Tab-separated table of C-alpha atoms and ligand atoms in Angstrom:
chain	number	residue	atom	x	y	z
Q	1	MET	CA	-2.897	-24.333	-9.364
Q	2	SER	CA	0.269	-23.918	-11.398
Q	3	ASP	CA	2.932	-21.498	-10.339
Q	4	ALA	CA	2.252	-19.374	-13.404
Q	5	ALA	CA	-1.387	-19.021	-12.392
Q	6	GLN	CA	-0.386	-17.967	-8.910
Q	7	HIS	CA	2.074	-15.414	-10.160
Q	8	PRO	CA	0.756	-14.175	-13.497
Q	9	ARG	CA	3.400	-12.165	-15.252
Q	10	ALA	CA	2.979	-8.448	-15.619
Q	11	ASP	CA	2.016	-7.477	-19.137
Q	12	HIS	CA	5.303	-6.231	-20.540
Q	13	SER	CA	3.640	-5.060	-23.731
Q	14	LEU	CA	2.494	-2.102	-21.625
Q	15	ASN	CA	6.126	-1.225	-21.141
Q	16	VAL	CA	5.420	0.771	-18.034
Q	17	LEU	CA	7.416	0.334	-14.907
Q	18	ARG	CA	4.473	-0.278	-12.652
Q	19	PRO	CA	1.077	-0.871	-14.233
Q	20	PRO	CA	-1.832	0.196	-11.989
Q	21	ALA	CA	-3.894	-2.578	-10.387
Q	22	GLU	CA	-6.689	-2.374	-12.976
Q	23	GLN	CA	-4.204	-3.092	-15.769
Q	24	ARG	CA	-2.124	-5.628	-13.939
Q	25	PHE	CA	-5.214	-7.590	-12.982
Q	26	ALA	CA	-7.435	-6.724	-15.940
Q	27	GLU	CA	-7.990	-10.366	-16.687
Q	28	GLU	CA	-9.001	-11.200	-13.096
Q	29	LEU	CA	-11.414	-8.275	-13.041
Q	30	THR	CA	-13.042	-9.408	-16.274
Q	31	ARG	CA	-13.435	-12.925	-14.909
Q	32	LEU	CA	-14.985	-11.680	-11.674
Q	33	ALA	CA	-17.461	-9.534	-13.596
Q	34	ALA	CA	-18.422	-12.521	-15.762
Q	35	GLU	CA	-19.001	-14.726	-12.701
Q	36	ASP	CA	-20.822	-12.070	-10.689
Q	37	ARG	CA	-24.353	-13.149	-9.706
Q	38	TRP	CA	-24.849	-10.732	-6.846
Q	39	ALA	CA	-26.461	-7.327	-6.653
Q	40	ARG	CA	-24.157	-4.410	-7.367
Q	41	PRO	CA	-24.454	-1.053	-5.630
Q	42	ALA	CA	-25.334	1.677	-8.133
Q	43	GLY	CA	-22.345	2.680	-10.212
Q	44	TRP	CA	-20.194	-0.304	-9.158
Q	45	ARG	CA	-18.604	-2.671	-11.627
Q	46	LEU	CA	-18.640	-5.602	-9.226
Q	47	SER	CA	-20.766	-6.716	-6.312
Q	48	PRO	CA	-19.265	-6.299	-2.843
Q	49	ARG	CA	-18.660	-10.061	-2.666
Q	50	MET	CA	-16.663	-10.000	-5.861
Q	51	VAL	CA	-14.685	-6.975	-4.690
Q	52	GLU	CA	-13.889	-8.978	-1.571
Q	53	ALA	CA	-12.832	-11.946	-3.707
Q	54	PHE	CA	-10.534	-9.659	-5.707
Q	55	ILE	CA	-8.877	-8.325	-2.573
Q	56	MET	CA	-8.685	-11.500	-0.478
Q	57	GLY	CA	-8.287	-13.946	-3.366
Q	58	ASP	CA	-10.524	-16.818	-4.451
Q	59	PRO	CA	-8.803	-20.071	-5.438
Q	60	ARG	CA	-11.992	-21.383	-7.051
Q	61	LEU	CA	-12.065	-18.500	-9.518
Q	62	GLY	CA	-8.273	-18.383	-9.858
Q	63	ILE	CA	-8.072	-14.983	-8.163
Q	64	ARG	CA	-4.896	-14.527	-6.233
Q	65	PRO	CA	-4.904	-12.800	-2.862
Q	66	LYS	CA	-3.755	-9.185	-2.752
Q	67	TYR	CA	-4.224	-7.939	0.804
Q	68	VAL	CA	-3.280	-10.445	3.502
Q	69	GLY	CA	-5.102	-9.992	6.772
Q	70	ASP	CA	-8.467	-9.858	8.419
Q	71	ARG	CA	-11.355	-10.505	6.042
Q	72	ALA	CA	-13.825	-8.785	8.380
Q	73	LEU	CA	-11.841	-5.564	8.085
Q	74	ILE	CA	-12.020	-5.694	4.313
Q	75	GLN	CA	-15.769	-6.272	4.436
Q	76	VAL	CA	-16.196	-3.165	6.584
Q	77	ALA	CA	-14.088	-1.176	4.126
Q	78	ILE	CA	-16.144	-2.367	1.162
Q	79	ALA	CA	-19.481	-1.808	2.904
Q	80	THR	CA	-18.385	1.708	3.830
Q	81	LEU	CA	-17.704	2.517	0.209
Q	82	ALA	CA	-21.240	1.475	-0.664
Q	83	SER	CA	-22.599	3.817	2.022
Q	84	ASP	CA	-22.790	7.602	2.137
Q	85	ARG	CA	-19.632	7.786	4.221
Q	86	ALA	CA	-16.116	7.916	2.888
Q	87	LEU	CA	-13.404	5.470	3.938
Q	88	LEU	CA	-10.292	6.435	5.861
Q	89	LEU	CA	-7.582	3.788	6.028
Q	90	ILE	CA	-5.238	4.523	8.878
Q	91	GLY	CA	-2.224	2.742	10.297
Q	92	GLU	CA	1.510	2.642	10.751
Q	93	PRO	CA	3.726	3.134	7.700
Q	94	GLY	CA	3.944	0.165	5.375
Q	95	THR	CA	0.794	-1.611	6.511
Q	96	GLY	CA	-0.683	-1.698	3.012
Q	97	LYS	CA	-2.967	1.352	3.139
Q	98	SER	CA	-2.087	2.691	-0.306
Q	99	TYR	CA	-1.973	-0.806	-1.718
Q	100	LEU	CA	-5.462	-1.656	-0.431
Q	101	SER	CA	-6.842	1.699	-1.537
Q	102	GLU	CA	-5.531	1.161	-5.068
Q	103	HIS	CA	-6.965	-2.344	-5.345
Q	104	LEU	CA	-10.349	-1.385	-3.893
Q	105	ALA	CA	-10.703	1.493	-6.343
Q	106	ALA	CA	-9.639	-0.701	-9.265
Q	107	ALA	CA	-12.205	-3.379	-8.414
Q	108	ILE	CA	-15.094	-1.047	-7.666
Q	109	CYS	CA	-14.854	1.426	-10.513
Q	110	GLY	CA	-12.168	0.167	-12.890
Q	111	THR	CA	-9.623	2.861	-12.142
Q	112	SER	CA	-7.270	3.612	-9.282
Q	113	GLN	CA	-5.891	6.665	-11.017
Q	114	LEU	CA	-8.191	9.390	-9.748
Q	115	THR	CA	-5.755	10.174	-6.994
Q	116	ILE	CA	-4.707	13.257	-5.090
Q	117	GLN	CA	-1.392	13.015	-3.289
Q	118	GLY	CA	-1.546	14.862	-0.003
Q	119	THR	CA	1.435	17.027	0.891
Q	120	ALA	CA	1.972	20.100	2.998
Q	121	GLY	CA	1.816	22.116	-0.247
Q	122	VAL	CA	-1.590	20.938	-1.506
Q	123	THR	CA	-4.010	23.780	-2.161
Q	124	GLU	CA	-7.779	23.858	-2.409
Q	125	ASP	CA	-7.496	24.164	-6.220
Q	126	GLN	CA	-5.819	20.814	-6.399
Q	127	ILE	CA	-8.693	19.273	-4.492
Q	128	LYS	CA	-11.476	21.003	-6.424
Q	129	TYR	CA	-10.615	22.513	-9.785
Q	130	SER	CA	-8.279	24.980	-11.393
Q	131	TRP	CA	-8.126	26.839	-14.698
Q	132	ASN	CA	-6.266	26.719	-17.935
Q	133	TYR	CA	-5.146	30.337	-17.693
Q	134	ALA	CA	-4.604	30.914	-21.402
Q	135	LEU	CA	-8.234	29.904	-22.084
Q	136	LEU	CA	-9.491	31.705	-19.015
Q	137	LEU	CA	-7.946	34.969	-20.224
Q	138	ALA	CA	-9.117	34.457	-23.794
Q	139	GLU	CA	-12.696	33.308	-23.082
Q	140	GLY	CA	-13.424	34.022	-19.471
Q	141	PRO	CA	-14.590	31.183	-17.227
Q	142	SER	CA	-15.982	28.349	-19.322
Q	143	ASP	CA	-16.226	24.600	-19.246
Q	144	ARG	CA	-13.338	24.421	-21.642
Q	145	ALA	CA	-11.119	26.486	-19.375
Q	146	LEU	CA	-11.989	24.526	-16.244
Q	147	VAL	CA	-9.438	21.913	-15.212
Q	148	PRO	CA	-11.209	19.407	-12.971
Q	149	SER	CA	-9.344	17.749	-10.109
Q	150	PRO	CA	-9.328	13.949	-9.857
Q	151	LEU	CA	-12.010	14.379	-7.188
Q	152	LEU	CA	-14.286	16.335	-9.509
Q	153	ILE	CA	-13.727	13.808	-12.302
Q	154	ALA	CA	-14.688	11.018	-9.905
Q	155	MET	CA	-17.860	12.907	-8.923
Q	156	ARG	CA	-18.815	13.499	-12.547
Q	157	THR	CA	-18.249	9.898	-13.571
Q	158	GLY	CA	-19.485	8.152	-10.426
Q	159	ARG	CA	-16.172	6.605	-9.552
Q	160	ILE	CA	-13.886	6.257	-6.553
Q	161	ALA	CA	-11.404	9.044	-5.846
Q	162	ARG	CA	-8.328	8.380	-3.716
Q	163	PHE	CA	-6.692	10.822	-1.387
Q	164	GLU	CA	-3.270	9.681	-0.247
Q	165	GLU	CA	-1.831	10.916	3.044
Q	166	LEU	CA	-4.770	13.176	3.792
Q	167	THR	CA	-3.421	14.319	7.159
Q	168	ARG	CA	-0.287	15.758	5.603
Q	169	CYS	CA	-2.383	18.548	4.071
Q	170	PRO	CA	-3.131	21.699	6.034
Q	171	SER	CA	-6.445	21.341	7.918
Q	172	GLU	CA	-8.166	24.191	6.155
Q	173	VAL	CA	-7.417	22.537	2.829
Q	174	GLN	CA	-8.679	19.184	4.095
Q	175	ASP	CA	-11.898	20.921	5.025
Q	176	ALA	CA	-12.610	21.586	1.355
Q	177	LEU	CA	-13.755	17.961	1.382
Q	178	ILE	CA	-16.523	18.514	3.916
Q	179	SER	CA	-19.132	19.863	1.534
Q	180	VAL	CA	-18.194	17.345	-1.138
Q	181	LEU	CA	-18.617	14.466	1.291
Q	182	SER	CA	-21.755	15.671	3.026
Q	183	GLU	CA	-23.660	17.203	0.136
Q	184	LYS	CA	-22.030	15.142	-2.619
Q	185	ALA	CA	-21.818	18.359	-4.541
Q	186	MET	CA	-19.179	20.880	-5.550
Q	187	ALA	CA	-20.038	24.493	-6.207
Q	188	ILE	CA	-18.317	26.236	-9.104
Q	189	PRO	CA	-19.305	29.854	-8.507
Q	190	GLU	CA	-17.401	31.118	-11.564
Q	191	LEU	CA	-19.724	29.095	-13.795
Q	192	GLU	CA	-22.732	29.683	-11.546
Q	193	ARG	CA	-23.152	25.992	-11.220
Q	194	VAL	CA	-23.134	23.187	-8.721
Q	195	GLU	CA	-21.801	19.825	-9.843
Q	196	LEU	CA	-23.608	16.861	-8.330
Q	197	ALA	CA	-21.851	13.586	-7.756
Q	198	GLN	CA	-23.083	10.646	-9.793
Q	199	ARG	CA	-24.000	7.411	-8.080
Q	200	GLY	CA	-20.951	5.281	-7.455
Q	201	PHE	CA	-18.853	8.217	-6.292
Q	202	ASN	CA	-16.980	7.862	-3.036
Q	203	LEU	CA	-13.592	8.601	-1.540
Q	204	ILE	CA	-10.847	6.463	-0.024
Q	205	ALA	CA	-8.325	8.430	1.993
Q	206	THR	CA	-5.220	7.104	3.698
Q	207	ALA	CA	-3.437	8.505	6.737
Q	208	ASN	CA	-0.265	7.462	8.405
Q	209	THR	CA	-0.318	7.394	12.188
Q	210	ARG	CA	3.359	8.331	12.381
Q	211	ASP	CA	2.820	11.582	10.466
Q	212	ARG	CA	0.619	14.280	11.842
Q	213	GLY	CA	-2.184	12.421	13.517
Q	214	VAL	CA	-5.759	11.986	12.433
Q	215	HIS	CA	-6.791	13.877	15.532
Q	216	GLU	CA	-5.667	16.993	13.753
Q	217	MET	CA	-8.435	16.541	11.227
Q	218	SER	CA	-11.378	18.745	12.054
Q	219	ALA	CA	-14.171	16.975	13.893
Q	220	ALA	CA	-16.539	17.935	11.080
Q	221	LEU	CA	-14.397	16.161	8.515
Q	222	ARG	CA	-13.743	13.141	10.725
Q	223	ARG	CA	-17.474	12.566	10.981
Q	224	ARG	CA	-17.696	12.120	7.206
Q	225	PHE	CA	-15.425	9.098	7.349
Q	226	ASN	CA	-15.529	5.564	8.616
Q	227	PHE	CA	-12.112	4.694	9.961
Q	228	VAL	CA	-10.559	1.322	9.239
Q	229	GLU	CA	-7.258	0.681	10.910
Q	230	LEU	CA	-4.869	-1.654	9.129
Q	231	PRO	CA	-2.807	-3.515	11.722
Q	232	VAL	CA	0.885	-4.247	11.703
Q	233	ILE	CA	1.176	-7.932	10.873
Q	234	SER	CA	2.385	-9.806	13.923
Q	235	ASP	CA	1.915	-13.346	12.650
Q	236	LEU	CA	5.231	-14.642	11.375
Q	237	GLN	CA	3.864	-16.976	8.690
Q	238	GLN	CA	1.467	-14.335	7.396
Q	239	GLU	CA	4.195	-11.747	7.075
Q	240	ILE	CA	6.512	-14.262	5.408
Q	241	GLU	CA	3.775	-14.944	2.887
Q	242	ILE	CA	3.337	-11.250	2.062
Q	243	VAL	CA	7.040	-10.504	1.832
Q	244	GLU	CA	7.751	-13.499	-0.348
Q	245	ARG	CA	4.826	-12.942	-2.693
Q	246	ARG	CA	5.383	-9.228	-3.170
Q	247	THR	CA	9.102	-9.768	-3.733
Q	248	ARG	CA	8.388	-12.358	-6.420
Q	249	GLU	CA	6.004	-9.916	-8.091
Q	250	LEU	CA	8.709	-7.245	-8.083
Q	251	MET	CA	11.160	-9.730	-9.586
Q	252	GLU	CA	8.719	-10.384	-12.414
Q	253	ASP	CA	8.298	-6.654	-12.996
Q	254	PHE	CA	12.041	-6.157	-13.138
Q	255	ASP	CA	12.639	-9.367	-15.075
Q	256	ILE	CA	15.126	-10.930	-12.743
Q	257	GLN	CA	15.360	-14.546	-11.697
Q	258	VAL	CA	16.809	-15.403	-8.338
Q	259	ASP	CA	16.452	-18.331	-6.016
Q	260	ILE	CA	14.857	-17.169	-2.753
Q	261	PRO	CA	15.205	-19.945	-0.185
Q	262	ARG	CA	12.394	-20.092	2.351
Q	263	GLU	CA	14.878	-19.922	5.227
Q	264	THR	CA	16.170	-16.585	3.954
Q	265	VAL	CA	12.703	-15.034	3.964
Q	266	GLU	CA	11.982	-16.558	7.333
Q	267	ALA	CA	15.196	-15.145	8.812
Q	268	LEU	CA	14.526	-11.704	7.357
Q	269	VAL	CA	10.953	-11.503	8.623
Q	270	THR	CA	11.988	-12.865	12.017
Q	271	ILE	CA	14.613	-10.132	12.304
Q	272	PHE	CA	12.070	-7.475	11.358
Q	273	GLN	CA	9.468	-8.736	13.820
Q	274	GLU	CA	11.925	-9.048	16.682
Q	275	LEU	CA	13.462	-5.603	16.165
Q	276	ARG	CA	9.988	-4.125	15.779
Q	277	GLN	CA	8.640	-5.736	18.932
Q	278	GLY	CA	11.785	-5.320	21.031
Q	279	GLN	CA	11.889	-8.977	21.950
Q	280	THR	CA	12.482	-12.382	20.422
Q	281	ILE	CA	9.494	-14.180	18.941
Q	282	ASP	CA	9.442	-16.764	21.724
Q	283	GLY	CA	9.442	-13.875	24.210
Q	284	SER	CA	12.513	-15.151	26.033
Q	285	GLN	CA	14.824	-12.240	25.350
Q	286	LYS	CA	14.588	-8.452	25.159
Q	287	VAL	CA	16.095	-6.749	22.122
Q	288	LYS	CA	17.058	-3.101	21.573
Q	289	ARG	CA	14.586	-1.438	19.194
Q	290	PRO	CA	15.901	0.757	16.418
Q	291	SER	CA	14.016	4.036	15.881
Q	292	THR	CA	13.280	3.160	12.244
Q	293	VAL	CA	9.837	1.675	11.505
Q	294	MET	CA	10.603	-1.919	10.651
Q	295	SER	CA	7.549	-2.193	8.415
Q	296	THR	CA	6.409	-4.977	6.126
Q	297	ALA	CA	6.986	-2.632	3.210
Q	298	GLU	CA	10.570	-2.167	4.359
Q	299	ALA	CA	11.033	-5.937	4.649
Q	300	ILE	CA	9.842	-6.345	1.063
Q	301	SER	CA	12.247	-3.770	-0.256
Q	302	THR	CA	15.110	-5.197	1.795
Q	303	LEU	CA	14.531	-8.643	0.350
Q	304	PHE	CA	14.109	-7.298	-3.159
Q	305	THR	CA	17.368	-5.349	-2.965
Q	306	GLY	CA	18.962	-8.577	-1.754
Q	307	CYS	CA	17.571	-10.283	-4.876
Q	308	LEU	CA	19.104	-7.606	-7.096
Q	309	LEU	CA	22.465	-8.048	-5.395
Q	310	ALA	CA	22.259	-11.823	-5.781
Q	311	SER	CA	21.260	-11.503	-9.414
Q	312	TYR	CA	23.803	-8.925	-10.530
Q	313	PHE	CA	26.764	-9.570	-8.265
Q	314	GLY	CA	26.158	-12.839	-6.466
Q	315	SER	CA	25.413	-16.474	-7.051
Q	316	GLY	CA	21.776	-16.051	-8.064
Q	317	ARG	CA	20.616	-17.103	-4.623
Q	318	VAL	CA	19.717	-14.709	-1.808
Q	319	GLY	CA	21.431	-15.617	1.433
Q	320	GLY	CA	22.923	-14.089	4.555
Q	321	GLN	CA	25.474	-12.049	2.626
Q	322	GLU	CA	22.827	-10.163	0.639
Q	323	LEU	CA	20.524	-9.778	3.615
Q	324	LEU	CA	23.173	-8.288	5.824
Q	325	ARG	CA	24.179	-5.695	3.261
Q	326	THR	CA	20.638	-4.511	2.670
Q	327	LEU	CA	19.687	-4.651	6.338
Q	328	ILE	CA	22.293	-2.026	7.101
Q	329	GLY	CA	20.460	0.507	4.947
Q	330	ALA	CA	17.012	-0.516	6.176
Q	331	VAL	CA	17.861	-0.277	9.854
Q	332	SER	CA	19.904	2.895	9.875
Q	333	GLN	CA	17.552	5.060	7.797
Q	334	GLU	CA	16.507	7.383	10.570
Q	335	ASP	CA	19.415	7.310	12.916
Q	336	PRO	CA	22.884	5.909	12.189
Q	337	SER	CA	23.171	4.869	15.819
Q	338	ASP	CA	20.480	2.284	15.074
Q	339	LEU	CA	23.260	0.185	13.617
Q	340	GLU	CA	24.321	-0.421	17.179
Q	341	ALA	CA	20.938	-1.929	17.899
Q	342	LEU	CA	21.439	-4.272	14.959
Q	343	MET	CA	24.937	-5.138	16.103
Q	344	ASP	CA	23.648	-5.829	19.562
Q	345	TYR	CA	20.948	-8.073	18.147
Q	346	ILE	CA	23.500	-10.004	16.111
Q	347	GLU	CA	25.660	-10.581	19.146
Q	348	THR	CA	22.899	-11.577	21.503
Q	349	VAL	CA	20.283	-13.293	19.331
Q	350	ILE	CA	21.634	-14.251	15.927
Q	351	LYS	CA	24.787	-15.750	17.394
Q	352	ARG	CA	22.812	-18.506	19.067
Q	353	ARG	CA	20.591	-19.425	16.117
Q	354	LYS	CA	21.154	-22.551	14.061
Q	355	GLY	CA	20.990	-22.708	10.249
Q	356	LYS	CA	23.034	-21.443	7.326
Q	357	VAL	CA	21.471	-17.985	6.938
Q	358	TRP	CA	21.875	-17.247	10.626
Q	359	SER	CA	25.450	-18.467	10.790
Q	360	ASP	CA	26.316	-16.498	7.629
Q	361	LEU	CA	24.832	-13.357	9.155
Q	362	TYR	CA	26.895	-13.881	12.254
Q	363	ARG	CA	30.081	-14.697	10.359
Q	364	LEU	CA	29.781	-11.606	8.152
Q	365	LYS	CA	28.877	-9.166	10.918
Q	366	SER	CA	32.192	-7.343	10.661
Q	367	GLN	CA	30.815	-5.730	7.477
Q	368	LEU	CA	28.521	-3.722	9.701
Q	369	LYS	CA	31.363	-1.713	11.099
Q	370	ARG	CA	32.246	-0.184	7.797
B	1	ATP	N1	-1.309	-6.910	4.910
B	1	ATP	C1	-0.713	-6.766	3.724
B	1	ATP	N2	-1.121	-7.499	2.666
B	1	ATP	C2	-0.515	-7.382	1.474
B	1	ATP	N3	0.497	-6.554	1.217
B	1	ATP	C3	0.947	-5.806	2.222
B	1	ATP	C4	0.369	-5.853	3.522
B	1	ATP	N4	1.028	-4.989	4.320
B	1	ATP	C5	1.971	-4.422	3.554
B	1	ATP	N5	1.930	-4.897	2.295
B	1	ATP	C6	2.807	-4.543	1.194
B	1	ATP	O1	3.643	-3.502	1.621
B	1	ATP	C7	3.911	-2.628	0.542
B	1	ATP	C8	3.735	-1.202	0.993
B	1	ATP	O2	2.414	-0.961	1.304
B	1	ATP	P1	1.790	0.497	1.180
B	1	ATP	O3	2.623	1.373	0.349
B	1	ATP	O4	0.376	0.317	0.795
B	1	ATP	O5	1.892	0.974	2.688
B	1	ATP	P2	1.235	2.244	3.356
B	1	ATP	O6	0.456	1.715	4.509
B	1	ATP	O7	0.525	3.067	2.358
B	1	ATP	O8	2.523	2.977	3.901
B	1	ATP	P3	2.790	4.554	4.077
B	1	ATP	O9	2.078	4.961	5.328
B	1	ATP	O10	4.281	4.592	4.246
B	1	ATP	O11	2.292	5.246	2.870
B	1	ATP	C9	3.012	-3.008	-0.590
B	1	ATP	O12	3.792	-3.644	-1.560
B	1	ATP	C10	2.049	-4.003	0.010
B	1	ATP	O13	1.803	-5.025	-0.893
B	2	MG	MG1	0.855	4.960	1.535
């Protein structure tokens, strides 16, 4: 397959900074629908097999992989969405929960936009419905005055709603979901009506295990979900693949061209894995762990910032110089003393490694002190 087919360019005619998955991959989704010979669950645009192909990639159909990881996990997630239970994606920060949720919703129902963002300030209105107060005062409660939440829109249209960071919401607000998920209905007492969910409706929630835990969800709500835990990637080659691919996609979005040597990505991901695990990959040496989560998402943004530096201020090639500068920010996000852990790592591990990126990192380490 040509490089262009592997990395189709974002459609710049849209002129948006980040098109949602259903727009970015509109062409892939159309192709999958045209090739689909399998049974579709009611209300779905694609069969579960084609949803899987969209997520995991299918070279035969020219579908590029999105999520990298265990196929069996993805099958459980897809099967859950075809059942009467909702899906809860849990895991450490930066393990691709939001990313997978967006792409699943796009493939199943054609939109990933029916999303509620969970925060400590979310109220029950934002989950169910609210009112256009001018109309409410003028006409009293009416369909026109009702402002449906993304969840209610998804119920009415038989599509997938997304709830990001569910566990950041207060528990009593989370519990507004119980009746929706068990009865597939939402009462609107002001209109003396109950709205019933159309076939195809379901919910994908995400929850971060570093925030308030899922155990703080009420047992009643937990029972309405199937949990799928997305693991932290521990395979070096797999993580390199993700970081490199996502960085190239970002470069396309931002229209920059930079040479990213394989050894640079390999060094970056190695550093992330070793700091994350507290030991070198071969297990021979212990390493001080910084308190920051050294997530895959963080590795992607570190490399991408390195690309920007190389493009705007450097030689057009990302190397040790760019990596070191961006690593400083990535490592010391939570606690400035984490820089010491990085310094320690440079002195004990990087010093002994062979290759240009490693020796550049070691040579430039004095920049860390500033
Ligand atoms: N296994 C993976 N496959 C593909 N991409 C991944 C994977 N893990 C992480 N990523 C990438 O990491 C980036 C961040 O992922 P995402 O925002 O979905 O993380 P998250 O789990 O929702 O994190 P948070 O808990 O902080 O919200 C995305 O660009 C995504 O592509
Ligand atoms: Mg997220």
